[in-house]
Coordinates of C-alpha atoms in Angstrom, one line a residue:
M768 CA -1.9 -42.7 9.7
E769 CA 0.9 -40.5 11.0
K770 CA 0.4 -36.6 10.1
E771 CA 3.1 -36.0 7.4
E772 CA 5.6 -33.4 9.2
K773 CA 5.7 -29.9 7.7
T774 CA 9.3 -28.6 6.2
S775 CA 10.2 -26.1 8.5
L776 CA 12.1 -22.6 7.9
N777 CA 13.6 -20.1 9.7
I778 CA 13.9 -16.4 7.6
F779 CA 16.0 -13.5 7.7
G780 CA 14.7 -10.7 5.7
A781 CA 11.6 -8.5 5.1
C782 CA 7.7 -9.5 5.0
T783 CA 8.2 -10.5 1.6
S784 CA 10.4 -13.5 2.4
R785 CA 7.3 -14.5 5.1
D786 CA 4.5 -13.9 2.9
I787 CA 5.6 -16.1 -0.3
L788 CA 5.0 -18.8 2.1
D789 CA 1.6 -21.0 2.8
N790 CA 0.8 -23.2 5.7
R791 CA 2.4 -26.1 4.4
Y792 CA 5.3 -24.9 5.6
Q793 CA 6.2 -24.2 9.5
V794 CA 8.3 -20.9 10.2
H795 CA 10.3 -21.4 13.4
Q796 CA 12.2 -18.1 13.7
Y797 CA 11.6 -14.8 11.8
V798 CA 13.9 -12.0 12.1
S799 CA 13.4 -8.9 10.2
F800 CA 13.8 -4.9 10.6
T801 CA 17.3 -5.2 11.0
S802 CA 20.0 -4.2 8.7
P803 CA 23.1 -6.3 7.9
M804 CA 25.3 -3.1 8.5
M805 CA 23.4 -2.9 11.7
M806 CA 24.7 -6.4 12.7
M807 CA 28.2 -5.8 11.6
L808 CA 28.7 -2.4 13.5
E809 CA 31.2 -2.7 16.6
Q810 CA 29.0 -2.5 19.3
D811 CA 28.7 -3.9 23.4
K812 CA 25.4 -5.6 23.8
K813 CA 23.7 -3.5 26.2
W814 CA 20.7 -5.9 26.9
D815 CA 19.2 -9.0 27.2
L816 CA 15.9 -10.0 25.3
N817 CA 13.4 -10.6 27.7
Q818 CA 9.7 -9.8 28.6
S819 CA 10.3 -7.1 31.2
D820 CA 12.7 -5.5 29.3
I821 CA 10.0 -5.3 26.2
S822 CA 7.4 -4.4 29.0
S823 CA 9.4 -1.6 30.5
F824 CA 10.8 0.2 27.7
N825 CA 6.8 0.3 26.9
L826 CA 7.1 0.8 23.1
S827 CA 4.2 1.2 21.0
G828 CA 4.1 -1.3 18.5
T829 CA 3.4 -5.2 17.7
D830 CA 5.2 -8.1 19.9
F831 CA 6.8 -8.8 16.5
S832 CA 8.2 -5.3 15.8
K833 CA 9.3 -4.9 19.5
R834 CA 11.1 -8.4 19.4
C835 CA 13.0 -7.5 16.4
F836 CA 13.8 -4.3 17.5
F837 CA 15.4 -6.0 20.8
L838 CA 17.3 -8.7 18.5
D839 CA 18.4 -5.6 16.3
H840 CA 19.9 -3.4 19.1
N841 CA 21.2 -6.2 20.9
R842 CA 23.0 -8.0 17.3
M843 CA 21.2 -11.2 18.2
A844 CA 19.6 -12.0 15.3
F845 CA 22.4 -15.1 14.2
E846 CA 21.9 -16.2 18.0
Y847 CA 18.2 -16.1 17.6
L848 CA 18.0 -18.2 14.6
T849 CA 19.8 -21.1 16.3
R850 CA 17.6 -21.2 19.1
Q851 CA 15.3 -23.6 16.7
E852 CA 17.0 -25.6 13.7
S853 CA 15.3 -25.6 10.6
D854 CA 15.3 -27.2 7.4
Y855 CA 15.9 -24.2 5.3
L856 CA 16.8 -20.5 5.7
I857 CA 14.9 -18.2 3.7
L858 CA 17.2 -15.0 3.4
D859 CA 17.0 -11.5 2.0
I860 CA 19.0 -8.4 2.6
A861 CA 16.2 -5.9 1.7
D862 CA 16.6 -3.9 5.1
S863 CA 19.7 -3.0 3.8
R864 CA 18.0 0.2 2.3
I865 CA 17.0 1.2 6.0
D866 CA 18.8 3.8 8.0
I867 CA 20.6 3.6 11.1
L868 CA 20.1 5.7 14.1
K869 CA 22.8 6.3 16.4
Y870 CA 21.9 7.8 19.7
G871 CA 24.9 7.9 22.4
E872 CA 27.0 5.5 21.7
E873 CA 24.5 2.6 20.6
Y874 CA 23.1 1.9 17.2
C875 CA 19.7 0.2 15.8
T876 CA 18.1 0.0 12.6
L877 CA 15.7 2.8 11.8
S878 CA 12.9 0.7 10.9
N879 CA 9.0 1.7 11.7
I880 CA 8.9 0.8 15.5
V881 CA 12.3 2.8 16.0
R882 CA 10.6 5.9 14.2
K883 CA 7.5 5.6 16.1
N884 CA 9.3 5.4 19.8
Q885 CA 12.7 7.3 18.9
K886 CA 12.2 9.7 22.2
K887 CA 11.5 6.8 24.1
I888 CA 14.2 4.8 23.1
A889 CA 17.1 7.6 22.6
A890 CA 15.4 9.5 25.9
D891 CA 18.2 12.6 26.5
K892 CA 21.1 11.1 24.5
D893 CA 21.9 12.7 21.5
T894 CA 21.0 11.3 18.0
Q895 CA 22.5 10.8 14.6
L896 CA 21.1 9.4 11.5
I897 CA 23.5 7.3 9.5
S898 CA 22.0 7.0 6.1
F899 CA 22.6 3.6 4.1
R900 CA 24.0 5.9 1.2
S901 CA 26.7 7.1 3.8
F902 CA 28.6 3.9 3.7
S903 CA 30.9 3.1 0.7
D904 CA 30.7 0.3 -1.9
E905 CA 33.8 -0.8 -0.2
Q906 CA 32.4 -1.0 3.4
W907 CA 28.9 -2.4 1.8
M908 CA 31.1 -5.4 0.4
E909 CA 32.9 -6.2 3.3
C910 CA 29.8 -6.0 5.4
I911 CA 28.1 -8.6 3.1
V912 CA 31.2 -10.6 3.0
R913 CA 31.1 -10.9 6.9
F914 CA 27.5 -11.3 7.2
C915 CA 27.4 -14.6 4.5
N916 CA 30.2 -15.7 6.5
E917 CA 28.3 -15.6 9.7
I918 CA 25.3 -17.3 8.2
K919 CA 27.3 -20.0 6.9
K920 CA 28.5 -21.1 10.4
L921 CA 24.7 -21.6 10.8
Y922 CA 23.6 -23.1 7.8
R923 CA 24.9 -25.2 4.7
P924 CA 24.7 -23.5 1.5
E925 CA 22.1 -26.1 0.2
Q926 CA 19.7 -25.5 3.1
I927 CA 20.1 -21.5 2.2
I928 CA 17.1 -20.1 -0.1
L929 CA 18.5 -16.6 -1.3
H930 CA 15.4 -14.6 -1.8
E931 CA 16.5 -11.7 -4.3
F932 CA 13.9 -8.8 -5.0
N933 CA 13.6 -5.2 -5.6
L934 CA 11.5 -2.2 -4.8
V935 CA 9.0 -1.6 -7.5
S936 CA 8.7 2.0 -9.4
E937 CA 4.8 1.5 -9.7
Y938 CA 1.6 0.6 -7.8
V939 CA -2.1 -0.4 -8.7
T940 CA -4.6 1.4 -7.0
K941 CA -8.1 -0.2 -6.1
A942 CA -9.4 2.0 -9.2
F943 CA -7.1 0.2 -11.3
E944 CA -4.6 2.7 -11.9
I945 CA -1.1 2.3 -12.3
I946 CA 0.6 5.0 -10.6
P947 CA 4.6 5.9 -9.8
F948 CA 5.8 6.0 -6.3
R949 CA 7.1 9.3 -4.5
V950 CA 10.6 10.0 -5.9
S951 CA 11.0 10.5 -2.2
Q952 CA 10.9 7.2 -1.6
G953 CA 14.3 6.3 -3.3
V954 CA 13.3 3.6 -5.0
E955 CA 16.0 3.7 -7.5
M956 CA 18.9 4.3 -5.3
K957 CA 17.6 1.6 -2.7
N958 CA 17.5 -1.0 -5.8
D959 CA 21.0 0.4 -7.0
L960 CA 22.6 -1.0 -3.7
L961 CA 20.8 -4.3 -3.9
Q962 CA 22.0 -5.0 -7.0
K963 CA 25.8 -4.4 -6.0
L964 CA 25.3 -6.5 -3.0
Y965 CA 23.2 -9.7 -4.9
P966 CA 26.2 -10.7 -6.8
V967 CA 28.1 -10.6 -3.6
M968 CA 25.9 -12.8 -1.7
E969 CA 25.6 -15.4 -4.6
R970 CA 29.4 -15.6 -4.3
E971 CA 29.9 -16.1 -1.0
L972 CA 27.0 -18.3 -0.3
E973 CA 27.7 -20.4 -3.6
G974 CA 26.1 -23.6 -3.8
C975 CA 22.7 -21.8 -2.1
H976 CA 19.2 -21.5 -4.0
I977 CA 18.6 -18.5 -5.8
I978 CA 15.1 -17.0 -6.3
K979 CA 15.3 -14.0 -8.6
F980 CA 13.1 -11.1 -9.3
P981 CA 10.8 -11.4 -12.3
E982 CA 10.0 -8.0 -14.6
N983 CA 7.0 -6.4 -14.6
M984 CA 6.1 -6.4 -11.2
L985 CA 3.8 -4.0 -9.4
G986 CA 2.8 -2.9 -6.1
D987 CA -0.6 -3.1 -4.9
Q988 CA -2.7 -0.8 -3.0
A989 CA -4.7 -3.5 -1.7
N990 CA -1.9 -5.3 -0.2
K991 CA -2.7 -6.4 3.5
W992 CA 0.4 -4.3 4.6
G993 CA -0.5 -1.0 2.7
I994 CA 1.2 0.9 -0.1
H995 CA 5.1 0.2 -0.6
P996 CA 7.4 -0.4 -2.8
L997 CA 7.9 -3.8 -1.6
H998 CA 4.4 -4.7 -0.9
Y999 CA 3.1 -6.5 -4.3
T1000 CA 0.3 -7.7 -6.3
P1001 CA -0.7 -11.2 -5.7
L1002 CA 1.0 -12.2 -8.8
Y1003 CA 4.7 -12.4 -7.1
Y1004 CA 3.4 -14.2 -4.1
E1005 CA 2.4 -16.6 -6.4
Y1006 CA 5.9 -16.8 -7.9
G1007 CA 7.4 -17.0 -4.9
L1008 CA 5.7 -19.9 -3.7
R1009 CA 5.9 -21.8 -6.8
A1010 CA 9.6 -21.2 -6.7
I1011 CA 9.8 -22.5 -2.9
D1012 CA 7.7 -25.4 -3.4
Y1013 CA 10.3 -26.5 -6.8
I1014 CA 13.3 -26.3 -4.4
I1015 CA 12.1 -28.0 -1.5
S1016 CA 10.3 -30.6 -3.4
G1017 CA 13.7 -32.4 -4.4
Q1018 CA 13.0 -32.5 -8.2
N1019 CA 16.3 -30.3 -8.4
E1020 CA 18.5 -33.1 -6.8
P1021 CA 21.3 -34.2 -7.8
D1022 CA 21.6 -31.7 -10.8
R1023 CA 21.7 -28.2 -9.5
K1024 CA 21.6 -27.0 -13.2
E1025 CA 18.4 -28.2 -13.7
E1026 CA 17.0 -25.9 -10.8
K1027 CA 18.8 -23.0 -12.3
R1028 CA 17.1 -23.8 -15.6
Y1029 CA 13.7 -24.3 -14.0
L1030 CA 13.8 -21.3 -11.6
E1031 CA 14.9 -19.0 -14.8
E1032 CA 12.3 -20.2 -16.8
L1033 CA 9.6 -19.8 -14.3
R1034 CA 11.0 -16.2 -13.4
K1035 CA 10.5 -15.4 -17.4
E1036 CA 7.2 -16.8 -17.4
Y1037 CA 6.3 -14.5 -14.5
S1038 CA 7.7 -11.5 -16.2
L1039 CA 5.4 -12.2 -19.2
K1040 CA 2.3 -12.8 -16.6
G1041 CA 3.5 -9.4 -15.2
L1042 CA 3.4 -7.7 -18.4
I1043 CA -0.2 -9.4 -18.9
Q1044 CA -1.3 -8.3 -15.6
R1045 CA -0.3 -4.4 -16.6
K1046 CA -2.2 -4.8 -19.8
E1047 CA -5.3 -6.4 -18.1
I1048 CA -5.4 -3.9 -15.0
E1049 CA -5.2 -0.9 -18.0
L1050 CA -8.5 -3.1 -19.8
K1051 CA -9.9 -2.8 -16.2
R1052 CA -9.4 0.9 -15.8
Q1053 CA -10.6 1.5 -19.6
K1054 CA -13.7 0.0 -18.9
I1055 CA -14.2 2.1 -15.6
L1056 CA -13.3 5.3 -17.6
N1057 CA -15.6 4.1 -20.3
R1058 CA -18.6 3.4 -18.2
S1059 CA -18.3 6.5 -16.5
Q1060 CA -18.2 8.3 -19.9
Q1061 CA -21.2 6.5 -20.5
I1062 CA -23.2 7.5 -17.2
K1063 CA -21.7 11.2 -17.7
I1064 CA -23.0 11.5 -21.3
S1065 CA -26.2 9.9 -20.4
K1066 CA -26.7 12.5 -17.5
L1067 CA -25.8 15.6 -19.7
L1068 CA -28.2 14.1 -22.1
H1069 CA -30.9 14.0 -20.1
Y1070 CA -29.9 17.5 -18.8
A1071 CA -30.2 18.9 -22.1
K1072 CA -33.7 17.5 -22.6
S1073 CA -34.7 18.8 -19.4
F1074 CA -33.6 22.4 -20.4
L1075 CA -35.6 21.8 -23.9
Y1076 CA -38.7 20.3 -21.9
V1077 CA -38.7 23.4 -19.6
E1078 CA -38.5 26.0 -22.8
Q1079 CA -41.2 23.6 -24.4
N1080 CA -43.7 23.1 -21.3
Y1081 CA -43.0 26.1 -19.4
L1082 CA -46.7 26.7 -18.1
D1083 CA -46.9 23.1 -17.4
V1084 CA -43.7 22.7 -15.2
I1085 CA -44.7 25.9 -13.3
C1086 CA -47.6 24.4 -12.5
S1087 CA -46.3 21.0 -11.6
M1088 CA -43.7 23.0 -9.4
K1089 CA -46.3 25.0 -7.8
N1090 CA -48.1 21.7 -6.7
F1091 CA -45.2 20.1 -5.6
L1092 CA -44.1 22.9 -3.5
N1093 CA -47.7 23.4 -1.7
Q1094 CA -47.7 19.6 -1.2
N1095 CA -44.2 19.7 0.7
N1096 CA -44.8 23.2 2.6
I1097 CA -41.5 24.4 0.9
H1098 CA -41.5 28.8 1.2
S1099 CA -37.7 28.7 1.2
V1100 CA -34.9 26.7 -0.2
A1101 CA -30.9 26.5 -0.6
L1102 CA -29.6 25.5 -3.7
Y1103 CA -26.3 23.4 -3.8
G1104 CA -24.0 24.2 -6.6
D1105 CA -23.6 27.2 -8.9
Y1106 CA -24.5 26.1 -12.4
L1107 CA -26.5 26.5 -15.1
T1108 CA -29.5 24.3 -13.7
T1109 CA -29.0 26.8 -10.4
Q1110 CA -29.9 29.4 -12.9
M1111 CA -32.9 28.1 -14.3
L1112 CA -34.2 26.6 -11.0
K1113 CA -33.4 30.1 -9.2
D1114 CA -36.1 32.1 -12.2
L1115 CA -38.6 29.0 -11.9
L1116 CA -38.8 29.2 -7.9
L1117 CA -38.7 33.1 -8.1
T1118 CA -41.7 32.9 -10.4
C1119 CA -43.3 30.5 -7.9
K1120 CA -42.5 33.1 -5.2
V1121 CA -40.4 30.8 -3.3
K1122 CA -37.6 32.6 -1.4
I1123 CA -33.9 31.6 -1.9
D1124 CA -32.3 31.6 1.6
Y1125 CA -28.4 30.8 0.2
V1126 CA -26.4 29.1 -2.1
V1127 CA -23.5 26.2 -1.2
S1128 CA -20.8 27.0 -3.5
D1129 CA -17.1 27.6 -3.1
K1130 CA -17.2 30.5 -5.4
P1131 CA -18.7 33.9 -5.3
S1132 CA -22.2 33.4 -7.0
S1133 CA -24.3 35.6 -9.0
I1134 CA -27.3 33.5 -7.8
C1135 CA -27.9 34.7 -4.3
S1136 CA -26.0 37.2 -1.9
E1137 CA -25.5 34.5 0.9
V1138 CA -23.1 32.0 -0.3
L1139 CA -21.9 29.1 2.2
G1140 CA -18.8 26.9 1.4
T1141 CA -19.2 23.0 0.8
G1142 CA -17.0 22.1 3.6
L1143 CA -18.9 23.1 6.2
D1144 CA -20.4 20.7 9.1
S1145 CA -24.1 21.9 9.5
Y1146 CA -26.1 24.5 7.5
P1147 CA -29.0 26.8 8.3
K1148 CA -32.6 25.5 8.6
T1149 CA -34.6 26.1 5.7
D1150 CA -37.7 24.3 3.9
A1151 CA -35.5 22.3 1.5
M1152 CA -32.3 22.0 0.2
I1153 CA -32.3 21.3 -3.8
I1154 CA -28.8 19.9 -5.3
C1155 CA -28.3 21.4 -8.8
N1156 CA -25.1 19.4 -10.0
I1157 CA -26.8 16.3 -12.2
L1158 CA -23.6 14.4 -12.4
T1159 CA -23.0 14.3 -8.6
I1160 CA -26.5 13.9 -7.2
D1161 CA -26.1 10.9 -5.3
L1162 CA -22.4 11.7 -4.0
T1163 CA -23.7 15.0 -3.1
K1164 CA -26.7 13.5 -1.0
K1165 CA -24.3 11.3 0.9
S1166 CA -22.1 14.1 1.5
L1167 CA -25.2 16.3 3.4
Q1168 CA -26.1 13.3 5.5
G1169 CA -25.9 14.2 9.2
K1170 CA -25.0 18.0 8.3
I1171 CA -28.9 18.8 7.6
T1172 CA -32.4 17.8 9.4
F1173 CA -34.4 19.3 6.6
P1174 CA -35.5 17.5 3.1
V1175 CA -32.9 17.3 0.4
Y1176 CA -34.3 17.4 -3.3
D1177 CA -32.5 17.2 -6.5
Y1178 CA -32.8 19.5 -9.7
Y1179 CA -35.1 16.8 -11.3
D1180 CA -37.6 16.3 -8.3
F1181 CA -38.7 19.8 -9.3
I1182 CA -38.2 19.8 -12.6
A1183 CA -40.3 16.3 -13.4
A1184 CA -42.7 17.2 -10.4
K1185 CA -45.8 16.2 -12.2

């Protein structure tokens, strides 16, 4: 039985356009980290793309990012896409948001690899940062028209999948918090540019397939590429793949109106799913907070009961504590934290004639004249360290690993010692 041939795609655009695909599709050529404006600038080609250039330049980065840099610098992206034909082209212009670096008389898109290697690339040439905002709307429109004309030389409109997406303003953390991105990341003004350019793309590439962005999408701290306004939760990639599957399945032929109707319904469906996702995240967060609050309340109740226990059983507590101290050969201690529990332990320890060598705290303490900060790499030797903050006992014990070589106990080891 013959193996079914995979549908082939070339990609021009950000990682988002690559990440919506699964292994049922064959990606031949992929170009990223290049602004359409950079490709349309007047510039003589300086280098040819070859391995010796990449090696001699000694750039720090992945082979993919190095290749994209050379394609960008030489304005060879279109030529690279033609090296291997594909059934479809996935096209996005998200990299329009990236600034351009001019060094000497040469230009390149200010991608991450350029940022990291700017001194190597520019060498002793004068540099100038050209913001994407420095170009007028008219210049951008002209750029996109020319850009689309070049694309149409390579692909028929029915082979082009225009992937329109935005930068999101919020992301979800691993602790299920929804947090806004920093203003400095310029989400709003970058989206403003994209929203102006998408209609021009649609007009110039009339007859192409269009995947539009759903509402209520979120960035994701757990995304494999890290936190970024273009690195979404899995919900978006699920949506993108379903849209690609429908377009490529051929169900839309010959009536393109049916495809538009289906894709718009799909966008609305995932806009609703995005809203549901937000509510689910909020519920998960609330459960974590409720659980945390319950644990905190439980610890505080235990804490209050311990005070009452000491008050009602003072002589028994002193007797038990003396036995515990003798069994563990403890004659001097350090107290970690300055709380009510610390004061109570101090009084009990002094009654048992135990010396307090120092207190670990980030503020002045009335417990002991010797106070050391919590951020030290090591602490002076004593017979035992006693953790007095009942709410963070386990975390504190973990933080002390490797910092001390003597025993660590907590408040309850002494109060409940029998």
